[in-house]
Structures are given as structure tokens and as C-alpha cells.
Amino acid sequence: MGFPVMRIDGKKVLDNARRVAELCAGRDIEVWGVTKGLSGDPRLAEIYGRAGFAGISDSRLANLRKIRDSGSELPRQLIRIAMISELPDIPGTADVSLESELSTIRELDAICLHTGARHDVLLAVDVGDLREGFWPSELTRVGGELSRLKHVSITGIATNFACASGVLPSSEKFEDLLIYRDMLQDTLGRELPYISVGGTCCLGLIEEGRVPKGINQLRIGEGVLLGRDTAYQRDIPYLDRTAVVISAEIIECRRKPSAPDGETGCQAFGEKPVFIDRGMRQRALLGIGRQDVDTGRLIPLQDGVHIITASSDHMVTDVTDADSIRAPEAKLRPGNSLDFRPLYPAMLSAATSGYVAVEFE
Ligand SMILES: *Cc1c(COP(=O)(O)O)cnc(C)c1O
């Protein structure tokens, strides 16, 4: 088996997914599993299905296509606002998409007219995070325009928290969504079944029962995969945090000084690292680097391992403390591997790197 490798413990992911599904079911919220963190891996979609999730969400059409072609029967949702250039492929690949441009939705309607396809749209509404979405004051006018569509059906509204600006969800923001949904219903003259919210940062309010009735869809990825909620910088206590592990192989192990020798400029990535002189230290050099993973977002799983720095193909770790707690014969040496817990950017970069094997077990 090769290194570096990202191992996904399917049983742990399934347990996490079931916990989330159960929690949300108790509040009448259906869960859509976001697969983009693992590049739309169909094995992840299959786990989400087994956990009872209502559908699969991904930001990339290519990922949804992979999942469709794997034979998955779960409904698929495109969660990045569509590019006009990809519209012809959308109705056959996604059942529903989040949209925030009238011209794009009209074009999608025209495509459905020509191909006889049907497609659902959730209108993205921006409640302050300032990434995608109609501004609430536009909704009445937009609703008027949308009432003329014939082939695309508007099934609700969707919003994001903590994606671009770190704006957190709140009961007040959720109440606002109910108002926006009602405004749209009034102009469209029919019921809108869904209010969809994302992502993991919404879970805390769901736990606390602070989500008003009517918010009925959660799109979640990070929490289920990593047991982590980045927006609140918290580990989710009832979810496993070791379902995804990245392992790298040691290629050199040696005692070296902890402070560099010579006048220092910038390193390979134009940064000027700061070193603390801690004397001679045992260092393990790993065959993993920034081409493989966002090394700044890795957490060593073995006690006493510290990441010092990384360049394109190497990562330097200090293992002095790890070695001191091991039996002499168990000392770290070339051929051994070290395990790391990836935070979201590390998982994403490993999944898309092309140099990191992804194994489900
Ligand atoms: C990534 C994403 C999510 C999932 O967010 P997590 O924090 O990974 O749970 C939900 N909705 C949209 C639109 C996204 O882009």
C-alpha cells in the first residue's frame, strides 16, 4: 500500500451520519449529505444513503455525475450557483440546484423546454454571509418574474452561513427565512415546501432546539466526516473525529539543531518561518508536502509529534517527545508512518491532490 494515504473509516462515517439524521429527524429536518469534501466519492454517497439521508449535495457537476454513474438512486442537488456554460448538463445530472440569477434560471427553463426535462430550483437567499444569493429586498420582484417559468419549478429557498464571511446562524436569521419564504409564496401564489440551510454550523442550533418549525432541510458535510464545526472552532462531542485520517511515511529520521544555521531569507513558499532554539531535536522527515495536502491544517494523532514546516514534497516534524515516550525498539524510523487528523481544508486538498490515495475501510 502506498503513501501518502487518506483513510476513511466507513463505519465511523456511517455512525456519525446516523447520529445527525436522528437528531434532525426529531426536529422534522431532512438531511442532505455534502460530498464535495471527498470529491464526490460515490462510496461516501452510498454511506449517506444507508444513514437515511434524503439526498446528495455537491458543488461540482462532475462529482454529481460520478455519483449518478455509480448507480446511486438518491436525489442529487447542485449547491454551487450554476455557470451558464454548464446549464445543458444540469437537468440530466442534478434533480435540484441552488440558483441566484434570474437570467440563469430563465436559460435553464428554456433548456428544459427543449429537452423535455424537469428541474427543481431552490432560490439562494443571502442573509448576510455575502457569498451567493438574492438579497431579501429583491424577492418580491424576483417572485413576479419567476411566476412565468413553465419547466423549472421553484421548490423553496436556501441559505448558507459561515461560508464566506463567517456569519453565524441564529434563531432570528431562521425566523427571517420563514418571512422570505412567505413573501415568495405570496407572489408565486403557491406553497414552497423547502427551506434549506447549511452547513455544519447550523447543527448546534438544531441540537438546542432553537430552529423554528419550517426550516426543514440541512445540508451538511464537515460535521459528519470530521466531527468538527469550523465556524465555531469546536469538536462535536457526540460525533467521531477520527473517521478520516491521513498517513505519511517517514523518509529520514535524524537529530538536528532546532534553529537553522545561517542567515535566513524566505523559504520555498515565500514565508519567513520563526524558529525557537530548543537545542538538538529528533526530527522525522515525511514524504508528504503541500502538493499533497494543506499541511497547516493537519493535527498529529500521536502524542509528542509536532509539525515544524513543510515545502512542496516534504514535511518536517519534531518527534523528540514521541520517541521519549516509546520503548527504545519502537523508535520512529524510515518506513514507519505517522497519522494526522485533517481539518476541512486538509481533507479537501488531499482529496483533490491526485498524489494521495483515498481508501475506504
Ligand atoms: C459546502 C457547503 C455545505 C456544507 O457545509 P459543511 O460545513 O461542510 O457542512 C452546504 N451548503 C453549501 C452551499 C456548501 O457550499
PDB file of N, CA, C and O in Angstrom, residues 62-89:
ATOM      1  N   ALA A  62     -19.362  17.618 -12.016  1.00  0.00           N
ATOM      2  CA  ALA A  62     -18.569  16.417 -12.302  1.00  0.00           C
ATOM      3  C   ALA A  62     -18.703  15.404 -11.166  1.00  0.00           C
ATOM      4  O   ALA A  62     -18.754  14.194 -11.406  1.00  0.00           O
ATOM      5  N   ASN A  63     -18.758  15.888  -9.920  1.00  0.00           N
ATOM      6  CA  ASN A  63     -18.916  14.978  -8.784  1.00  0.00           C
ATOM      7  C   ASN A  63     -20.294  14.328  -8.790  1.00  0.00           C
ATOM      8  O   ASN A  63     -20.432  13.133  -8.545  1.00  0.00           O
ATOM      9  N   LEU A  64     -21.318  15.129  -9.084  1.00  0.00           N
ATOM     10  CA  LEU A  64     -22.677  14.563  -9.113  1.00  0.00           C
ATOM     11  C   LEU A  64     -22.811  13.542 -10.240  1.00  0.00           C
ATOM     12  O   LEU A  64     -23.503  12.531 -10.108  1.00  0.00           O
ATOM     13  N   ARG A  65     -22.117  13.781 -11.335  1.00  0.00           N
ATOM     14  CA  ARG A  65     -22.157  12.846 -12.467  1.00  0.00           C
ATOM     15  C   ARG A  65     -21.545  11.500 -12.050  1.00  0.00           C
ATOM     16  O   ARG A  65     -22.078  10.442 -12.350  1.00  0.00           O
ATOM     17  N   LYS A  66     -20.403  11.590 -11.327  1.00  0.00           N
ATOM     18  CA  LYS A  66     -19.742  10.375 -10.839  1.00  0.00           C
ATOM     19  C   LYS A  66     -20.697   9.565  -9.958  1.00  0.00           C
ATOM     20  O   LYS A  66     -20.779   8.347 -10.054  1.00  0.00           O
ATOM     21  N   ILE A  67     -21.418  10.284  -9.098  1.00  0.00           N
ATOM     22  CA  ILE A  67     -22.339   9.614  -8.177  1.00  0.00           C
ATOM     23  C   ILE A  67     -23.516   9.012  -8.949  1.00  0.00           C
ATOM     24  O   ILE A  67     -23.908   7.876  -8.721  1.00  0.00           O
ATOM     25  N   ARG A  68     -24.023   9.769  -9.921  1.00  0.00           N
ATOM     26  CA  ARG A  68     -25.111   9.244 -10.763  1.00  0.00           C
ATOM     27  C   ARG A  68     -24.653   7.966 -11.462  1.00  0.00           C
ATOM     28  O   ARG A  68     -25.337   6.945 -11.450  1.00  0.00           O
ATOM     29  N   ASP A  69     -23.445   8.018 -12.050  1.00  0.00           N
ATOM     30  CA  ASP A  69     -22.959   6.872 -12.825  1.00  0.00           C
ATOM     31  C   ASP A  69     -22.629   5.661 -11.956  1.00  0.00           C
ATOM     32  O   ASP A  69     -22.491   4.549 -12.465  1.00  0.00           O
ATOM     33  N   SER A  70     -22.491   5.881 -10.653  1.00  0.00           N
ATOM     34  CA  SER A  70     -22.224   4.747  -9.758  1.00  0.00           C
ATOM     35  C   SER A  70     -23.505   3.946  -9.497  1.00  0.00           C
ATOM     36  O   SER A  70     -23.465   2.898  -8.856  1.00  0.00           O
ATOM     37  N   GLY A  71     -24.627   4.476  -9.957  1.00  0.00           N
ATOM     38  CA  GLY A  71     -25.885   3.761  -9.762  1.00  0.00           C
ATOM     39  C   GLY A  71     -26.674   4.246  -8.556  1.00  0.00           C
ATOM     40  O   GLY A  71     -27.718   3.695  -8.234  1.00  0.00           O
ATOM     41  N   SER A  72     -26.178   5.304  -7.898  1.00  0.00           N
ATOM     42  CA  SER A  72     -26.881   5.852  -6.733  1.00  0.00           C
ATOM     43  C   SER A  72     -28.285   6.311  -7.128  1.00  0.00           C
ATOM     44  O   SER A  72     -28.481   6.914  -8.176  1.00  0.00           O
ATOM     45  N   GLU A  73     -29.237   5.990  -6.283  1.00  0.00           N
ATOM     46  CA  GLU A  73     -30.617   6.380  -6.604  1.00  0.00           C
ATOM     47  C   GLU A  73     -31.093   7.555  -5.769  1.00  0.00           C
ATOM     48  O   GLU A  73     -32.251   7.960  -5.858  1.00  0.00           O
ATOM     49  N   LEU A  74     -30.194   8.128  -4.960  1.00  0.00           N
ATOM     50  CA  LEU A  74     -30.590   9.279  -4.152  1.00  0.00           C
ATOM     51  C   LEU A  74     -30.724  10.511  -5.041  1.00  0.00           C
ATOM     52  O   LEU A  74     -29.973  10.664  -6.007  1.00  0.00           O
ATOM     53  N   PRO A  75     -31.648  11.396  -4.715  1.00  0.00           N
ATOM     54  CA  PRO A  75     -31.736  12.653  -5.457  1.00  0.00           C
ATOM     55  C   PRO A  75     -30.443  13.460  -5.301  1.00  0.00           C
ATOM     56  O   PRO A  75     -29.771  13.372  -4.276  1.00  0.00           O
ATOM     57  N   ARG A  76     -30.103  14.207  -6.337  1.00  0.00           N
ATOM     58  CA  ARG A  76     -28.845  14.969  -6.336  1.00  0.00           C
ATOM     59  C   ARG A  76     -29.111  16.468  -6.437  1.00  0.00           C
ATOM     60  O   ARG A  76     -29.946  16.906  -7.217  1.00  0.00           O
ATOM     61  N   GLN A  77     -28.336  17.215  -5.645  1.00  0.00           N
ATOM     62  CA  GLN A  77     -28.530  18.665  -5.543  1.00  0.00           C
ATOM     63  C   GLN A  77     -27.211  19.360  -5.873  1.00  0.00           C
ATOM     64  O   GLN A  77     -26.180  19.039  -5.283  1.00  0.00           O
ATOM     65  N   LEU A  78     -27.277  20.306  -6.802  1.00  0.00           N
ATOM     66  CA  LEU A  78     -26.080  21.094  -7.125  1.00  0.00           C
ATOM     67  C   LEU A  78     -26.092  22.331  -6.240  1.00  0.00           C
ATOM     68  O   LEU A  78     -27.014  23.153  -6.329  1.00  0.00           O
ATOM     69  N   ILE A  79     -25.070  22.486  -5.391  1.00  0.00           N
ATOM     70  CA  ILE A  79     -25.123  23.564  -4.393  1.00  0.00           C
ATOM     71  C   ILE A  79     -24.253  24.759  -4.737  1.00  0.00           C
ATOM     72  O   ILE A  79     -24.237  25.729  -4.001  1.00  0.00           O
ATOM     73  N   ARG A  80     -23.509  24.703  -5.859  1.00  0.00           N
ATOM     74  CA  ARG A  80     -22.892  25.947  -6.321  1.00  0.00           C
ATOM     75  C   ARG A  80     -23.778  26.514  -7.422  1.00  0.00           C
ATOM     76  O   ARG A  80     -24.253  25.783  -8.277  1.00  0.00           O
ATOM     77  N   ILE A  81     -23.978  27.834  -7.372  1.00  0.00           N
ATOM     78  CA  ILE A  81     -24.783  28.506  -8.391  1.00  0.00           C
ATOM     79  C   ILE A  81     -24.249  28.098  -9.767  1.00  0.00           C
ATOM     80  O   ILE A  81     -23.040  28.137 -10.008  1.00  0.00           O
ATOM     81  N   ALA A  82     -25.155  27.705 -10.654  1.00  0.00           N
ATOM     82  CA  ALA A  82     -24.732  27.156 -11.946  1.00  0.00           C
ATOM     83  C   ALA A  82     -24.032  28.198 -12.811  1.00  0.00           C
ATOM     84  O   ALA A  82     -24.373  29.377 -12.802  1.00  0.00           O
ATOM     85  N   MET A  83     -23.043  27.738 -13.562  1.00  0.00           N
ATOM     86  CA  MET A  83     -22.460  28.551 -14.630  1.00  0.00           C
ATOM     87  C   MET A  83     -23.375  28.383 -15.843  1.00  0.00           C
ATOM     88  O   MET A  83     -23.854  27.270 -16.099  1.00  0.00           O
ATOM     89  N   ILE A  84     -23.572  29.466 -16.590  1.00  0.00           N
ATOM     90  CA  ILE A  84     -24.425  29.360 -17.787  1.00  0.00           C
ATOM     91  C   ILE A  84     -23.859  28.277 -18.712  1.00  0.00           C
ATOM     92  O   ILE A  84     -24.604  27.521 -19.332  1.00  0.00           O
ATOM     93  N   SER A  85     -22.528  28.176 -18.763  1.00  0.00           N
ATOM     94  CA  SER A  85     -21.909  27.212 -19.674  1.00  0.00           C
ATOM     95  C   SER A  85     -22.185  25.757 -19.293  1.00  0.00           C
ATOM     96  O   SER A  85     -22.029  24.868 -20.110  1.00  0.00           O
ATOM     97  N   GLU A  86     -22.586  25.497 -18.052  1.00  0.00           N
ATOM     98  CA  GLU A  86     -22.842  24.098 -17.675  1.00  0.00           C
ATOM     99  C   GLU A  86     -24.330  23.766 -17.648  1.00  0.00           C
ATOM    100  O   GLU A  86     -24.707  22.623 -17.385  1.00  0.00           O
ATOM    101  N   LEU A  87     -25.175  24.754 -17.950  1.00  0.00           N
ATOM    102  CA  LEU A  87     -26.625  24.514 -17.842  1.00  0.00           C
ATOM    103  C   LEU A  87     -27.126  23.321 -18.650  1.00  0.00           C
ATOM    104  O   LEU A  87     -27.961  22.561 -18.157  1.00  0.00           O
ATOM    105  N   PRO A  88     -26.623  23.113 -19.889  1.00  0.00           N
ATOM    106  CA  PRO A  88     -27.170  21.985 -20.660  1.00  0.00           C
ATOM    107  C   PRO A  88     -27.008  20.646 -19.948  1.00  0.00           C
ATOM    108  O   PRO A  88     -27.797  19.735 -20.156  1.00  0.00           O
ATOM    109  N   ASP A  89     -25.990  20.523 -19.096  1.00  0.00           N
ATOM    110  CA  ASP A  89     -25.744  19.245 -18.419  1.00  0.00           C
ATOM    111  C   ASP A  89     -26.489  19.114 -17.095  1.00  0.00           C
ATOM    112  O   ASP A  89     -26.467  18.059 -16.474  1.00  0.00           O
TER     113      ASP A  89
END
